[in-house]
Amino acid sequence: MDNFNWAYIGCGSIAEKTAKDITKGNHKIVSVYSRNYDKACAFAEKYGAKAFKTAEEAMLYHQVDAVYIATPHTSHSEYSITALKNHKPVLCEKPVAVNAAETDKLISCAKENKTYFCEAMWTWFSDVALTVKEWIKSGKIGEVEEIKINYSFPGILKPKTSRVLLPETAGGALLDIGIYPITYCYNLFGYPDEIICSGTVKNGIDISEKIILKYGKTICSFNVSLTTAREDCTIKGSEGKIILPLFHMASKATLKTKEGKKIFNGKTDYLTEFTRAAEEIKAGRIQSDYIPFTATRDCMKIMDECRRQMNLIYPCE
């Protein structure tokens, strides 16, 4: 792929992680915006880009091929719509919005402006996750009976001003990490027949929850938390199972059947995600094959229902 130029909206930790990864390939950051102009200048200098005092100026910089949005959840929709109305393709960090209503506006804007929009969910750009999906689709483990996923990190140890802990930025476990197991199972089976969620809400955010998604006889259960550090996934079928020690950023998937054990090695990285999104943009796509609009909207609907059951409403709503 030829060089591809990005406008970065947001300069926080996820922006730093993606920048380090994608600049190893044929990607260049050419413009940067942050609410903190000094921070934008420092980030821009580090990556050979130009800092701007408004997001729109950064998006419209003449070298920009696409916009990457890495701000707190509550501003994703605003920045995405600004870019789309200016016919700038968008790769937006997950979740792309706070609720399904906002997501609908984003998708409509992308369609109206015939401009690419995609959720930056790196898991489903990864060959590891795509291989797991193919194993299941081709019946390698027979009929899937259950999926168990644990995903937690000690977010409560972050500073009290962290976006993860603030209701004002739609913080909490669900939108930050719960979205991963929800999206994982959605991409395997689609929209569930039943959604069951119970959780602990404290100081306006969800600290933890247990989520069950039912697909006929197939049960997907997740434990999501900001209090511990754990990640694993087991997919059990009638004729075998799949094990992923790390599922959202997997480098390995193990398939166990009566024929024996098979291991697929790969990597989940930002470079693959950005490269595949850039290829779709260059091909003139409006939505991604990896994460189509329906998937983004349906996963947001699932999270809306989880929040309804927990009686969790953000101040911005």
PDB file of C-alpha atoms in Angstrom:
ATOM      1  CA  MET A   1       0.000   0.000   0.000  1.00  0.00           C
ATOM      2  CA  ASP A   2       1.187   3.521  -0.785  1.00  0.00           C
ATOM      3  CA  ASN A   3       1.584   6.026   2.040  1.00  0.00           C
ATOM      4  CA  PHE A   4      -1.651   6.932   3.788  1.00  0.00           C
ATOM      5  CA  ASN A   5      -2.046  10.159   5.753  1.00  0.00           C
ATOM      6  CA  TRP A   6      -4.068  10.573   8.939  1.00  0.00           C
ATOM      7  CA  ALA A   7      -5.494  13.440  10.932  1.00  0.00           C
ATOM      8  CA  TYR A   8      -5.415  12.567  14.630  1.00  0.00           C
ATOM      9  CA  ILE A   9      -8.215  13.988  16.761  1.00  0.00           C
ATOM     10  CA  GLY A  10      -7.140  13.371  20.345  1.00  0.00           C
ATOM     11  CA  CYS A  11      -3.662  12.776  21.747  1.00  0.00           C
ATOM     12  CA  GLY A  12      -4.266  10.533  24.757  1.00  0.00           C
ATOM     13  CA  SER A  13      -2.961   7.076  25.589  1.00  0.00           C
ATOM     14  CA  ILE A  14      -4.776   5.207  22.810  1.00  0.00           C
ATOM     15  CA  ALA A  15      -3.620   7.785  20.250  1.00  0.00           C
ATOM     16  CA  GLU A  16      -0.053   7.270  21.428  1.00  0.00           C
ATOM     17  CA  LYS A  17      -0.339   3.483  21.180  1.00  0.00           C
ATOM     18  CA  THR A  18      -1.791   3.526  17.676  1.00  0.00           C
ATOM     19  CA  ALA A  19       0.683   6.146  16.477  1.00  0.00           C
ATOM     20  CA  LYS A  20       3.681   4.082  17.565  1.00  0.00           C
ATOM     21  CA  ASP A  21       2.304   1.054  15.737  1.00  0.00           C
ATOM     22  CA  ILE A  22       1.020   2.486  12.465  1.00  0.00           C
ATOM     23  CA  THR A  23       4.081   4.629  11.758  1.00  0.00           C
ATOM     24  CA  LYS A  24       6.062   1.395  11.469  1.00  0.00           C
ATOM     25  CA  GLY A  25       4.149   0.850   8.223  1.00  0.00           C
ATOM     26  CA  ASN A  26       3.022   3.018   5.322  1.00  0.00           C
ATOM     27  CA  HIS A  27       1.060   5.415   7.471  1.00  0.00           C
ATOM     28  CA  LYS A  28       1.862   8.989   8.387  1.00  0.00           C
ATOM     29  CA  ILE A  29       0.238  11.329  10.870  1.00  0.00           C
ATOM     30  CA  VAL A  30       0.089  14.715   9.150  1.00  0.00           C
ATOM     31  CA  SER A  31      -2.236  16.762  11.372  1.00  0.00           C
ATOM     32  CA  VAL A  32      -3.203  16.743  15.030  1.00  0.00           C
ATOM     33  CA  TYR A  33      -5.873  18.320  17.222  1.00  0.00           C
ATOM     34  CA  SER A  34      -6.397  18.228  20.963  1.00  0.00           C
ATOM     35  CA  ARG A  35      -8.380  20.473  23.281  1.00  0.00           C
ATOM     36  CA  ASN A  36      -4.986  21.092  24.870  1.00  0.00           C
ATOM     37  CA  TYR A  37      -3.033  22.866  22.116  1.00  0.00           C
ATOM     38  CA  ASP A  38       0.327  22.397  23.854  1.00  0.00           C
ATOM     39  CA  LYS A  39      -0.327  18.674  24.018  1.00  0.00           C
ATOM     40  CA  ALA A  40      -1.229  18.650  20.330  1.00  0.00           C
ATOM     41  CA  CYS A  41       2.008  20.472  19.497  1.00  0.00           C
ATOM     42  CA  ALA A  42       4.101  17.963  21.456  1.00  0.00           C
ATOM     43  CA  PHE A  43       2.356  15.026  19.803  1.00  0.00           C
ATOM     44  CA  ALA A  44       2.675  16.592  16.353  1.00  0.00           C
ATOM     45  CA  GLU A  45       6.385  17.294  16.820  1.00  0.00           C
ATOM     46  CA  LYS A  46       6.994  13.699  17.863  1.00  0.00           C
ATOM     47  CA  TYR A  47       5.402  12.313  14.694  1.00  0.00           C
ATOM     48  CA  GLY A  48       6.358  14.993  12.199  1.00  0.00           C
ATOM     49  CA  ALA A  49       2.835  16.388  11.931  1.00  0.00           C
ATOM     50  CA  LYS A  50       1.242  19.823  12.150  1.00  0.00           C
ATOM     51  CA  ALA A  51      -0.844  20.880  15.162  1.00  0.00           C
ATOM     52  CA  PHE A  52      -4.097  22.797  14.732  1.00  0.00           C
ATOM     53  CA  LYS A  53      -6.245  24.793  17.131  1.00  0.00           C
ATOM     54  CA  THR A  54      -9.552  23.391  15.843  1.00  0.00           C
ATOM     55  CA  ALA A  55     -10.554  19.864  14.924  1.00  0.00           C
ATOM     56  CA  GLU A  56     -12.034  20.955  11.604  1.00  0.00           C
ATOM     57  CA  GLU A  57      -8.790  22.627  10.546  1.00  0.00           C
ATOM     58  CA  ALA A  58      -6.880  19.428  11.325  1.00  0.00           C
ATOM     59  CA  MET A  59      -9.392  17.360   9.343  1.00  0.00           C
ATOM     60  CA  LEU A  60      -9.298  19.687   6.332  1.00  0.00           C
ATOM     61  CA  TYR A  61      -5.518  19.920   6.125  1.00  0.00           C
ATOM     62  CA  HIS A  62      -4.753  19.283   2.468  1.00  0.00           C
ATOM     63  CA  GLN A  63      -2.573  16.200   3.065  1.00  0.00           C
ATOM     64  CA  VAL A  64      -5.206  14.271   5.051  1.00  0.00           C
ATOM     65  CA  ASP A  65      -6.583  11.032   3.583  1.00  0.00           C
ATOM     66  CA  ALA A  66      -8.679  10.059   6.615  1.00  0.00           C
ATOM     67  CA  VAL A  67      -9.458  11.029  10.199  1.00  0.00           C
ATOM     68  CA  TYR A  68      -8.771   8.943  13.283  1.00  0.00           C
ATOM     69  CA  ILE A  69     -10.800   9.902  16.360  1.00  0.00           C
ATOM     70  CA  ALA A  70      -9.365   9.002  19.762  1.00  0.00           C
ATOM     71  CA  THR A  71     -11.162  11.298  22.207  1.00  0.00           C
ATOM     72  CA  PRO A  72     -13.456  10.355  25.144  1.00  0.00           C
ATOM     73  CA  HIS A  73     -16.635   8.470  24.165  1.00  0.00           C
ATOM     74  CA  THR A  74     -18.912  11.453  24.597  1.00  0.00           C
ATOM     75  CA  SER A  75     -17.245  13.459  21.818  1.00  0.00           C
ATOM     76  CA  HIS A  76     -16.878  10.662  19.241  1.00  0.00           C
ATOM     77  CA  SER A  77     -20.152  11.437  17.525  1.00  0.00           C
ATOM     78  CA  GLU A  78     -19.547  15.181  17.256  1.00  0.00           C
ATOM     79  CA  TYR A  79     -16.094  14.858  15.722  1.00  0.00           C
ATOM     80  CA  SER A  80     -17.139  12.015  13.421  1.00  0.00           C
ATOM     81  CA  ILE A  81     -20.069  13.981  12.016  1.00  0.00           C
ATOM     82  CA  THR A  82     -17.845  17.017  11.442  1.00  0.00           C
ATOM     83  CA  ALA A  83     -15.421  14.891   9.435  1.00  0.00           C
ATOM     84  CA  LEU A  84     -18.134  13.087   7.481  1.00  0.00           C
ATOM     85  CA  LYS A  85     -19.869  16.336   6.528  1.00  0.00           C
ATOM     86  CA  ASN A  86     -16.519  17.447   5.129  1.00  0.00           C
ATOM     87  CA  HIS A  87     -16.285  14.164   3.195  1.00  0.00           C
ATOM     88  CA  LYS A  88     -13.347  12.922   5.222  1.00  0.00           C
ATOM     89  CA  PRO A  89     -13.308   9.139   5.891  1.00  0.00           C
ATOM     90  CA  VAL A  90     -13.386   8.245   9.581  1.00  0.00           C
ATOM     91  CA  LEU A  91     -11.917   5.511  11.739  1.00  0.00           C
ATOM     92  CA  CYS A  92     -13.406   6.155  15.191  1.00  0.00           C
ATOM     93  CA  GLU A  93     -12.395   4.511  18.435  1.00  0.00           C
ATOM     94  CA  LYS A  94     -14.928   2.293  20.125  1.00  0.00           C
ATOM     95  CA  PRO A  95     -17.611   2.906  21.103  1.00  0.00           C
ATOM     96  CA  VAL A  96     -18.412   5.281  18.267  1.00  0.00           C
ATOM     97  CA  ALA A  97     -21.125   6.924  20.354  1.00  0.00           C
ATOM     98  CA  VAL A  98     -22.828   6.698  23.743  1.00  0.00           C
ATOM     99  CA  ASN A  99     -26.090   5.101  22.618  1.00  0.00           C
ATOM    100  CA  ALA A 100     -27.908   3.701  19.593  1.00  0.00           C
ATOM    101  CA  ALA A 101     -29.666   6.997  18.802  1.00  0.00           C
ATOM    102  CA  GLU A 102     -26.312   8.755  18.389  1.00  0.00           C
ATOM    103  CA  THR A 103     -25.008   5.816  16.375  1.00  0.00           C
ATOM    104  CA  ASP A 104     -27.958   6.066  13.984  1.00  0.00           C
ATOM    105  CA  LYS A 105     -27.122   9.722  13.322  1.00  0.00           C
ATOM    106  CA  LEU A 106     -23.523   8.793  12.543  1.00  0.00           C
ATOM    107  CA  ILE A 107     -24.478   6.049  10.126  1.00  0.00           C
ATOM    108  CA  SER A 108     -27.034   8.261   8.409  1.00  0.00           C
ATOM    109  CA  CYS A 109     -24.420  10.989   8.042  1.00  0.00           C
ATOM    110  CA  ALA A 110     -21.943   8.559   6.474  1.00  0.00           C
ATOM    111  CA  LYS A 111     -24.565   7.342   4.017  1.00  0.00           C
ATOM    112  CA  GLU A 112     -25.793  10.832   3.145  1.00  0.00           C
ATOM    113  CA  ASN A 113     -22.260  12.033   2.474  1.00  0.00           C
ATOM    114  CA  LYS A 114     -21.168   8.777   0.827  1.00  0.00           C
ATOM    115  CA  THR A 115     -18.109   8.768   3.073  1.00  0.00           C
ATOM    116  CA  TYR A 116     -16.401   5.856   4.821  1.00  0.00           C
ATOM    117  CA  PHE A 117     -17.048   5.378   8.516  1.00  0.00           C
ATOM    118  CA  CYS A 118     -15.791   2.517  10.665  1.00  0.00           C
ATOM    119  CA  GLU A 119     -15.510   1.656  14.331  1.00  0.00           C
ATOM    120  CA  ALA A 120     -11.887   1.097  15.383  1.00  0.00           C
ATOM    121  CA  MET A 121     -12.410  -2.323  16.920  1.00  0.00           C
ATOM    122  CA  TRP A 122      -9.010  -3.894  16.225  1.00  0.00           C
ATOM    123  CA  THR A 123     -10.124  -7.377  17.293  1.00  0.00           C
ATOM    124  CA  TRP A 124     -12.150  -7.915  14.125  1.00  0.00           C
ATOM    125  CA  PHE A 125      -9.427  -6.726  11.794  1.00  0.00           C
ATOM    126  CA  SER A 126      -7.203  -9.465  13.247  1.00  0.00           C
ATOM    127  CA  ASP A 127      -6.555 -12.759  11.481  1.00  0.00           C
ATOM    128  CA  VAL A 128      -6.766 -14.553  14.836  1.00  0.00           C
ATOM    129  CA  ALA A 129     -10.385 -13.546  15.454  1.00  0.00           C
ATOM    130  CA  LEU A 130     -11.256 -14.106  11.802  1.00  0.00           C
ATOM    131  CA  THR A 131      -9.769 -17.615  11.986  1.00  0.00           C
ATOM    132  CA  VAL A 132     -11.823 -18.406  15.096  1.00  0.00           C
ATOM    133  CA  LYS A 133     -14.920 -17.266  13.231  1.00  0.00           C
ATOM    134  CA  GLU A 134     -14.054 -19.543  10.309  1.00  0.00           C
ATOM    135  CA  TRP A 135     -13.453 -22.523  12.618  1.00  0.00           C
ATOM    136  CA  ILE A 136     -16.917 -22.052  14.099  1.00  0.00           C
ATOM    137  CA  LYS A 137     -18.589 -21.387  10.752  1.00  0.00           C
ATOM    138  CA  SER A 138     -17.072 -24.519   9.234  1.00  0.00           C
ATOM    139  CA  GLY A 139     -18.187 -26.682  12.160  1.00  0.00           C
ATOM    140  CA  LYS A 140     -14.742 -27.498  13.554  1.00  0.00           C
ATOM    141  CA  ILE A 141     -16.156 -27.757  17.098  1.00  0.00           C
ATOM    142  CA  GLY A 142     -19.631 -28.865  16.094  1.00  0.00           C
ATOM    143  CA  GLU A 143     -22.608 -27.001  17.512  1.00  0.00           C
ATOM    144  CA  VAL A 144     -21.501 -24.209  19.835  1.00  0.00           C
ATOM    145  CA  GLU A 145     -22.910 -24.766  23.308  1.00  0.00           C
ATOM    146  CA  GLU A 146     -21.410 -21.979  25.361  1.00  0.00           C
ATOM    147  CA  ILE A 147     -18.893 -19.177  25.366  1.00  0.00           C
ATOM    148  CA  LYS A 148     -17.389 -17.925  28.604  1.00  0.00           C
ATOM    149  CA  ILE A 149     -15.401 -14.692  28.640  1.00  0.00           C
ATOM    150  CA  ASN A 150     -13.741 -12.924  31.529  1.00  0.00           C
ATOM    151  CA  TYR A 151     -12.380  -9.474  30.877  1.00  0.00           C
ATOM    152  CA  SER A 152     -11.323  -7.050  33.566  1.00  0.00           C
ATOM    153  CA  PHE A 153      -8.643  -4.523  34.400  1.00  0.00           C
ATOM    154  CA  PRO A 154      -8.064  -2.500  37.586  1.00  0.00           C
ATOM    155  CA  GLY A 155      -9.560   0.717  36.267  1.00  0.00           C
ATOM    156  CA  ILE A 156     -10.620   1.794  39.742  1.00  0.00           C
ATOM    157  CA  LEU A 157      -6.937   2.376  40.530  1.00  0.00           C
ATOM    158  CA  LYS A 158      -6.721   5.103  37.918  1.00  0.00           C
ATOM    159  CA  PRO A 159      -6.808   8.766  39.004  1.00  0.00           C
ATOM    160  CA  LYS A 160     -10.310   9.938  39.875  1.00  0.00           C
ATOM    161  CA  THR A 161     -10.141  12.330  36.917  1.00  0.00           C
ATOM    162  CA  SER A 162      -9.636   9.477  34.428  1.00  0.00           C
ATOM    163  CA  ARG A 163     -12.270   9.317  31.679  1.00  0.00           C
ATOM    164  CA  VAL A 164     -12.821   5.657  32.642  1.00  0.00           C
ATOM    165  CA  LEU A 165     -14.172   6.709  36.038  1.00  0.00           C
ATOM    166  CA  LEU A 166     -16.209   9.767  35.078  1.00  0.00           C
ATOM    167  CA  PRO A 167     -19.952   9.676  34.299  1.00  0.00           C
ATOM    168  CA  GLU A 168     -19.450  12.870  32.276  1.00  0.00           C
ATOM    169  CA  THR A 169     -17.310  10.960  29.769  1.00  0.00           C
ATOM    170  CA  ALA A 170     -19.553   7.868  29.824  1.00  0.00           C
ATOM    171  CA  GLY A 171     -16.981   5.975  31.838  1.00  0.00           C
ATOM    172  CA  GLY A 172     -17.360   2.551  33.380  1.00  0.00           C
ATOM    173  CA  ALA A 173     -16.739  -1.052  32.471  1.00  0.00           C
ATOM    174  CA  LEU A 174     -19.423  -1.606  29.831  1.00  0.00           C
ATOM    175  CA  LEU A 175     -18.519   0.911  27.134  1.00  0.00           C
ATOM    176  CA  ASP A 176     -14.797   0.670  27.757  1.00  0.00           C
ATOM    177  CA  ILE A 177     -14.219  -3.098  27.891  1.00  0.00           C
ATOM    178  CA  GLY A 178     -17.624  -4.814  27.949  1.00  0.00           C
ATOM    179  CA  ILE A 179     -17.987  -3.852  24.317  1.00  0.00           C
ATOM    180  CA  TYR A 180     -15.284  -6.402  23.427  1.00  0.00           C
ATOM    181  CA  PRO A 181     -17.032  -9.651  24.481  1.00  0.00           C
ATOM    182  CA  ILE A 182     -20.354  -8.287  23.226  1.00  0.00           C
ATOM    183  CA  THR A 183     -18.874  -7.525  19.809  1.00  0.00           C
ATOM    184  CA  TYR A 184     -17.011 -10.836  19.760  1.00  0.00           C
ATOM    185  CA  CYS A 185     -20.160 -12.890  20.185  1.00  0.00           C
ATOM    186  CA  TYR A 186     -22.163 -10.636  17.889  1.00  0.00           C
ATOM    187  CA  ASN A 187     -19.674 -11.252  15.103  1.00  0.00           C
ATOM    188  CA  LEU A 188     -20.024 -14.979  15.616  1.00  0.00           C
ATOM    189  CA  PHE A 189     -23.792 -15.259  16.007  1.00  0.00           C
ATOM    190  CA  GLY A 190     -25.490 -11.917  15.331  1.00  0.00           C
ATOM    191  CA  TYR A 191     -28.107 -10.253  17.511  1.00  0.00           C
ATOM    192  CA  PRO A 192     -29.081 -12.373  20.547  1.00  0.00           C
ATOM    193  CA  ASP A 193     -32.518 -13.749  21.298  1.00  0.00           C
ATOM    194  CA  GLU A 194     -32.245 -12.601  24.899  1.00  0.00           C
ATOM    195  CA  ILE A 195     -30.032 -10.184  26.861  1.00  0.00           C
ATOM    196  CA  ILE A 196     -29.607 -10.470  30.621  1.00  0.00           C
ATOM    197  CA  CYS A 197     -27.419  -8.067  32.597  1.00  0.00           C
ATOM    198  CA  SER A 198     -26.812  -7.415  36.270  1.00  0.00           C
ATOM    199  CA  GLY A 199     -24.139  -5.096  37.558  1.00  0.00           C
ATOM    200  CA  THR A 200     -22.803  -2.787  40.211  1.00  0.00           C
ATOM    201  CA  VAL A 201     -23.230   0.942  39.646  1.00  0.00           C
ATOM    202  CA  LYS A 202     -21.279   3.340  41.834  1.00  0.00           C
ATOM    203  CA  ASN A 203     -20.757   7.092  41.536  1.00  0.00           C
ATOM    204  CA  GLY A 204     -22.605   7.175  38.223  1.00  0.00           C
ATOM    205  CA  ILE A 205     -20.644   4.448  36.415  1.00  0.00           C
ATOM    206  CA  ASP A 206     -20.796   0.675  36.192  1.00  0.00           C
ATOM    207  CA  ILE A 207     -17.934  -0.953  38.113  1.00  0.00           C
ATOM    208  CA  SER A 208     -18.764  -4.493  37.012  1.00  0.00           C
ATOM    209  CA  GLU A 209     -21.431  -6.600  35.373  1.00  0.00           C
ATOM    210  CA  LYS A 210     -22.351 -10.093  34.364  1.00  0.00           C
ATOM    211  CA  ILE A 211     -23.891 -10.292  30.906  1.00  0.00           C
ATOM    212  CA  ILE A 212     -25.624 -13.262  29.326  1.00  0.00           C
ATOM    213  CA  LEU A 213     -26.511 -13.372  25.632  1.00  0.00           C
ATOM    214  CA  LYS A 214     -28.724 -16.249  24.542  1.00  0.00           C
ATOM    215  CA  TYR A 215     -28.791 -17.600  20.986  1.00  0.00           C
ATOM    216  CA  GLY A 216     -31.215 -20.495  21.086  1.00  0.00           C
ATOM    217  CA  LYS A 217     -29.326 -23.237  22.920  1.00  0.00           C
ATOM    218  CA  THR A 218     -26.040 -21.313  22.763  1.00  0.00           C
ATOM    219  CA  ILE A 219     -25.215 -19.294  25.873  1.00  0.00           C
ATOM    220  CA  CYS A 220     -22.596 -16.541  25.953  1.00  0.00           C
ATOM    221  CA  SER A 221     -21.702 -15.317  29.432  1.00  0.00           C
ATOM    222  CA  PHE A 222     -19.307 -12.518  30.313  1.00  0.00           C
ATOM    223  CA  ASN A 223     -17.840 -11.221  33.535  1.00  0.00           C
ATOM    224  CA  VAL A 224     -16.641  -7.634  33.061  1.00  0.00           C
ATOM    225  CA  SER A 225     -14.992  -5.573  35.783  1.00  0.00           C
ATOM    226  CA  LEU A 226     -12.826  -2.565  36.623  1.00  0.00           C
ATOM    227  CA  THR A 227     -11.650  -4.145  39.876  1.00  0.00           C
ATOM    228  CA  THR A 228      -9.282  -6.976  38.872  1.00  0.00           C
ATOM    229  CA  ALA A 229      -6.962  -8.039  36.056  1.00  0.00           C
ATOM    230  CA  ARG A 230      -8.124 -11.018  34.040  1.00  0.00           C
ATOM    231  CA  GLU A 231      -8.774 -11.969  30.443  1.00  0.00           C
ATOM    232  CA  ASP A 232      -9.681 -15.324  28.899  1.00  0.00           C
ATOM    233  CA  CYS A 233     -12.177 -16.870  26.515  1.00  0.00           C
ATOM    234  CA  THR A 234     -13.358 -20.460  26.077  1.00  0.00           C
ATOM    235  CA  ILE A 235     -15.710 -21.503  23.287  1.00  0.00           C
ATOM    236  CA  LYS A 236     -17.181 -24.957  23.900  1.00  0.00           C
ATOM    237  CA  GLY A 237     -18.848 -26.982  21.180  1.00  0.00           C
ATOM    238  CA  SER A 238     -20.373 -30.439  20.865  1.00  0.00           C
ATOM    239  CA  GLU A 239     -17.207 -31.731  19.192  1.00  0.00           C
ATOM    240  CA  GLY A 240     -14.427 -29.629  20.657  1.00  0.00           C
ATOM    241  CA  LYS A 241     -13.440 -26.257  22.012  1.00  0.00           C
ATOM    242  CA  ILE A 242     -11.466 -23.117  21.233  1.00  0.00           C
ATOM    243  CA  ILE A 243      -9.288 -21.439  23.832  1.00  0.00           C
ATOM    244  CA  LEU A 244      -8.065 -17.832  23.714  1.00  0.00           C
ATOM    245  CA  PRO A 245      -5.978 -16.688  26.701  1.00  0.00           C
ATOM    246  CA  LEU A 246      -6.334 -13.124  25.422  1.00  0.00           C
ATOM    247  CA  PHE A 247      -9.323 -12.725  23.156  1.00  0.00           C
ATOM    248  CA  HIS A 248      -9.549  -8.988  22.398  1.00  0.00           C
ATOM    249  CA  MET A 249      -5.879  -8.718  21.370  1.00  0.00           C
ATOM    250  CA  ALA A 250      -5.131 -12.349  20.650  1.00  0.00           C
ATOM    251  CA  SER A 251      -1.829 -13.586  19.271  1.00  0.00           C
ATOM    252  CA  LYS A 252      -2.881 -17.227  19.478  1.00  0.00           C
ATOM    253  CA  ALA A 253      -5.992 -19.381  19.276  1.00  0.00           C
ATOM    254  CA  THR A 254      -6.041 -23.072  20.169  1.00  0.00           C
ATOM    255  CA  LEU A 255      -8.497 -25.514  18.591  1.00  0.00           C
ATOM    256  CA  LYS A 256      -9.025 -28.812  20.420  1.00  0.00           C
ATOM    257  CA  THR A 257     -11.030 -31.618  18.814  1.00  0.00           C
ATOM    258  CA  LYS A 258     -10.946 -35.424  18.745  1.00  0.00           C
ATOM    259  CA  GLU A 259      -8.481 -35.138  15.853  1.00  0.00           C
ATOM    260  CA  GLY A 260      -6.030 -33.374  18.144  1.00  0.00           C
ATOM    261  CA  LYS A 261      -4.840 -29.856  18.818  1.00  0.00           C
ATOM    262  CA  LYS A 262      -4.285 -27.057  16.320  1.00  0.00           C
ATOM    263  CA  ILE A 263      -2.771 -23.678  17.104  1.00  0.00           C
ATOM    264  CA  PHE A 264      -3.175 -20.568  14.979  1.00  0.00           C
ATOM    265  CA  ASN A 265      -0.576 -17.883  15.607  1.00  0.00           C
ATOM    266  CA  GLY A 266      -1.081 -14.320  14.480  1.00  0.00           C
ATOM    267  CA  LYS A 267      -1.319 -10.901  15.976  1.00  0.00           C
ATOM    268  CA  THR A 268      -3.866  -8.278  16.793  1.00  0.00           C
ATOM    269  CA  ASP A 269      -2.289  -4.924  16.136  1.00  0.00           C
ATOM    270  CA  TYR A 270      -3.165  -1.391  15.172  1.00  0.00           C
ATOM    271  CA  LEU A 271      -1.073  -1.507  12.011  1.00  0.00           C
ATOM    272  CA  THR A 272      -3.263  -4.271  10.550  1.00  0.00           C
ATOM    273  CA  GLU A 273      -6.424  -2.422  11.575  1.00  0.00           C
ATOM    274  CA  PHE A 274      -5.355   0.901  10.040  1.00  0.00           C
ATOM    275  CA  THR A 275      -3.973  -0.741   6.888  1.00  0.00           C
ATOM    276  CA  ARG A 276      -7.142  -2.706   6.208  1.00  0.00           C
ATOM    277  CA  ALA A 277      -9.293   0.361   6.870  1.00  0.00           C
ATOM    278  CA  ALA A 278      -7.080   2.422   4.535  1.00  0.00           C
ATOM    279  CA  GLU A 279      -7.396  -0.222   1.827  1.00  0.00           C
ATOM    280  CA  GLU A 280     -11.191  -0.050   2.090  1.00  0.00           C
ATOM    281  CA  ILE A 281     -11.098   3.737   1.931  1.00  0.00           C
ATOM    282  CA  LYS A 282      -8.891   3.661  -1.157  1.00  0.00           C
ATOM    283  CA  ALA A 283     -11.300   1.179  -2.733  1.00  0.00           C
ATOM    284  CA  GLY A 284     -14.104   3.742  -2.342  1.00  0.00           C
ATOM    285  CA  ARG A 285     -16.034   1.877   0.341  1.00  0.00           C
ATOM    286  CA  ILE A 286     -18.544   3.646   2.592  1.00  0.00           C
ATOM    287  CA  GLN A 287     -18.658   0.942   5.245  1.00  0.00           C
ATOM    288  CA  SER A 288     -16.264  -1.777   6.298  1.00  0.00           C
ATOM    289  CA  ASP A 289     -16.519  -5.463   5.529  1.00  0.00           C
ATOM    290  CA  TYR A 290     -14.849  -6.122   8.883  1.00  0.00           C
ATOM    291  CA  ILE A 291     -17.258  -4.021  10.952  1.00  0.00           C
ATOM    292  CA  PRO A 292     -20.348  -3.064   8.932  1.00  0.00           C
ATOM    293  CA  PHE A 293     -22.803  -0.422  10.098  1.00  0.00           C
ATOM    294  CA  THR A 294     -25.331  -3.000  11.285  1.00  0.00           C
ATOM    295  CA  ALA A 295     -22.775  -4.596  13.612  1.00  0.00           C
ATOM    296  CA  THR A 296     -21.837  -1.262  15.168  1.00  0.00           C
ATOM    297  CA  ARG A 297     -25.476  -0.297  15.686  1.00  0.00           C
ATOM    298  CA  ASP A 298     -26.590  -3.693  17.012  1.00  0.00           C
ATOM    299  CA  CYS A 299     -23.763  -3.877  19.553  1.00  0.00           C
ATOM    300  CA  MET A 300     -24.703  -0.416  20.774  1.00  0.00           C
ATOM    301  CA  LYS A 301     -28.326  -1.582  21.112  1.00  0.00           C
ATOM    302  CA  ILE A 302     -27.140  -4.515  23.233  1.00  0.00           C
ATOM    303  CA  MET A 303     -25.222  -2.128  25.493  1.00  0.00           C
ATOM    304  CA  ASP A 304     -28.233   0.183  25.692  1.00  0.00           C
ATOM    305  CA  GLU A 305     -30.282  -2.761  26.938  1.00  0.00           C
ATOM    306  CA  CYS A 306     -27.608  -3.713  29.468  1.00  0.00           C
ATOM    307  CA  ARG A 307     -27.639  -0.150  30.795  1.00  0.00           C
ATOM    308  CA  ARG A 308     -31.430  -0.153  30.930  1.00  0.00           C
ATOM    309  CA  GLN A 309     -31.337  -3.266  33.094  1.00  0.00           C
ATOM    310  CA  MET A 310     -28.717  -1.659  35.353  1.00  0.00           C
ATOM    311  CA  ASN A 311     -30.636   1.656  35.380  1.00  0.00           C
ATOM    312  CA  LEU A 312     -27.510   3.439  34.197  1.00  0.00           C
ATOM    313  CA  ILE A 313     -27.971   6.804  32.471  1.00  0.00           C
ATOM    314  CA  TYR A 314     -25.124   9.174  31.596  1.00  0.00           C
ATOM    315  CA  PRO A 315     -25.329  12.934  32.270  1.00  0.00           C
ATOM    316  CA  CYS A 316     -25.012  13.663  28.536  1.00  0.00           C
ATOM    317  CA  GLU A 317     -28.278  11.824  27.912  1.00  0.00           C
TER     318      GLU A 317
END
